[in-house]
Amino acid sequence: MRIGMLVDVYKPHVSGVTHHISLTKKTIESSGHEVFIFTFGDLDYPDDEPNIHRSPGVPLADTGYYLNFGYSSAVRAVVRTMDLLHVHHPFLSGRLALRYGRPAKLPIVFTNHTRYDLYAQAYLPMLPDQIGASFLSAYLPTFCREVDLVIAPSEGLRRVLYDLGVRSPIEVVPNGVDLTRFRADVTPVARASLGIPEEDVLLIFSGRLGPEKNLHFLLRAFAGVQAAFPRTSLLLVGDGPERDNLEDVAVRSGLQEKIRFTGMVDYLQVPSYLAAADGFVTTSVTEVHPLSVIEALAAGLPVVGIQSPGVGDTITDGHDGLLSANDLAAYSAKLTRFLVQGDLRAQMAAVAPATAEKYAIERTGPILEAQYERLVRGPRKIRHRVWQRLWQRVGGFPN
């Protein structure tokens, strides 16, 4: 099969979605298929993998995203040679998948990677909150009706899509994770190099330090429990737009010696940082498929998180981690229990790797591949598409 993946942004942009798409591409290719990426911008970027097709775009500030409403003629010609299109962003890339895929009668798959209901202002900043939410409730159900398969990475996200009005059949296929480096015995980063005492219980977070991660909530909870348990430290691995604010919070709380920031870390080194810790903490409620949580579990770390789609689908409270309500007092209580009950920490750590194995790319890759083959070999439905009628009214489909 020749599979085209349509994405609004790709490397060198760093995100969980970009990482997942790159990993899935390699996995599907290892089965003998060809996988192509269609995206925008960074025309001079030296890609280290084959079949990456970029069209020009206007950069959107420093977000890493580029804006264009069509592919170049050379790229369009390649798109039409695909057997199937898999779109990973519903707005720009989703519209292009329908524009180019439907005339060629190509099956179209859509994976919803993001809590768009929580990100309305990020994706639709020009609209008031209520209008943005109304747009999503109208757009996503309609768009999902127009594709051949909708994939949700978790059961919780399938429920979110249903609440937004999506009534198309939805398959739950977890985003696969390469657990190889996290399964292996690695040498932990020396705590002394981080300024962290050996005797402390070390909590770790890894990921983008952005507002969607709710890290101010985490620092408030940590400050509360640290006062009662001074032999506790917190390590934040990663970088992002909130780093300066978070470091300022640590200083104003008098905890700059107990809350450490590594800045950007090479992804290959993340297992060594996880190996130095006793537990993974997250307070994000926007995760669709919590990659960093799964990696932590694979490294043998129990997780303290908030009950929400994604994290709540991954962690079982009291088994491989602890889950709380989205409330500061409730989360602080769970964090306190985690610190006090060393035996429970050890029990949860022992079973954590088995939970991660459910998401191994060796397991999820064939599931996705089987869905591709079903669509490519199955009958093609011919329908009067809403999008076709819309474009015809405004002058037809551009080439």
Coordinates of N, CA, C and O in Angstrom, one line a residue, residues 9-14 18 22 37 39-50 52-55 64 66:
V9 N 1.7 20.1 10.6 CA 3.1 20.4 11.0 C 3.8 19.1 11.2 O 3.3 18.1 11.7
Y10 N 5.1 19.2 10.9 CA 6.0 18.0 11.1 C 7.3 18.5 11.5 O 7.5 19.6 11.9
K11 N 8.3 17.6 11.5 CA 9.6 17.9 11.9 C 10.1 19.2 11.2 O 9.7 19.4 10.0
P12 N 10.9 20.0 11.8 CA 11.5 19.9 13.1 C 10.7 20.3 14.3 O 11.2 20.3 15.4
H13 N 9.4 20.5 14.1 CA 8.5 20.8 15.2 C 8.5 19.6 16.2 O 8.4 18.5 15.7
V14 N 8.6 19.8 17.5 CA 8.6 18.8 18.4 C 7.3 18.7 19.2 O 6.9 19.7 19.8
T18 N 3.8 14.6 16.4 CA 4.9 14.5 15.4 C 5.7 13.2 15.7 O 6.0 12.5 14.8
S22 N 5.9 9.9 13.1 CA 7.2 9.4 12.6 C 7.4 8.0 13.0 O 7.9 7.2 12.2
I37 N 4.6 11.6 3.9 CA 4.1 12.7 4.8 C 3.9 13.9 3.9 O 4.8 14.3 3.1
T39 N 3.0 18.0 4.2 CA 2.9 19.0 5.2 C 3.4 20.3 4.6 O 3.5 20.4 3.4
F40 N 3.6 21.3 5.4 CA 3.9 22.7 4.9 C 5.2 23.2 5.5 O 5.6 22.8 6.6
G41 N 5.8 24.1 4.8 CA 6.9 24.9 5.3 C 8.2 24.2 5.5 O 8.3 23.0 5.2
D42 N 9.3 24.8 6.0 CA 10.6 24.3 6.3 C 11.1 23.5 5.0 O 11.6 22.4 5.1
L43 N 11.0 24.2 3.9 CA 11.4 23.6 2.6 C 12.8 23.2 2.6 O 13.2 22.3 1.8
D44 N 13.7 23.8 3.4 CA 15.1 23.5 3.4 C 15.5 22.6 4.5 O 16.7 22.3 4.6
Y45 N 14.5 22.1 5.2 CA 14.8 21.2 6.3 C 15.4 19.9 5.8 O 14.8 19.3 4.9
P46 N 16.6 19.4 6.3 CA 17.2 18.2 5.8 C 16.5 17.0 6.4 O 16.9 16.5 7.5
D47 N 15.5 16.5 5.8 CA 14.7 15.3 6.4 C 15.6 14.1 6.4 O 16.4 13.8 5.5
D48 N 15.5 13.3 7.5 CA 16.3 12.1 7.7 C 15.5 10.9 7.4 O 15.9 9.8 7.8
E49 N 14.4 11.0 6.7 CA 13.6 9.9 6.3 C 13.0 10.2 5.0 O 12.9 11.3 4.5
P50 N 12.7 9.1 4.2 CA 12.2 9.3 2.8 C 10.8 9.7 2.8 O 10.0 9.6 3.7
I52 N 9.1 12.6 2.4 CA 8.5 13.8 3.0 C 8.3 14.9 2.0 O 9.2 15.3 1.3
H53 N 7.0 15.3 1.8 CA 6.7 16.3 0.8 C 6.1 17.5 1.4 O 5.1 17.5 2.1
R54 N 6.8 18.6 1.2 CA 6.4 19.9 1.8 C 6.0 20.9 0.8 O 6.6 21.0 -0.3
S55 N 5.0 21.6 1.1 CA 4.5 22.7 0.2 C 4.8 24.0 0.9 O 4.8 24.1 2.2
G64 N 5.8 27.2 14.8 CA 6.2 26.0 14.0 C 5.2 25.6 13.0 O 5.5 24.7 12.2
Y66 N 2.7 26.5 9.6 CA 2.6 27.3 8.4 C 1.2 27.2 7.8 O 0.5 26.2 7.9

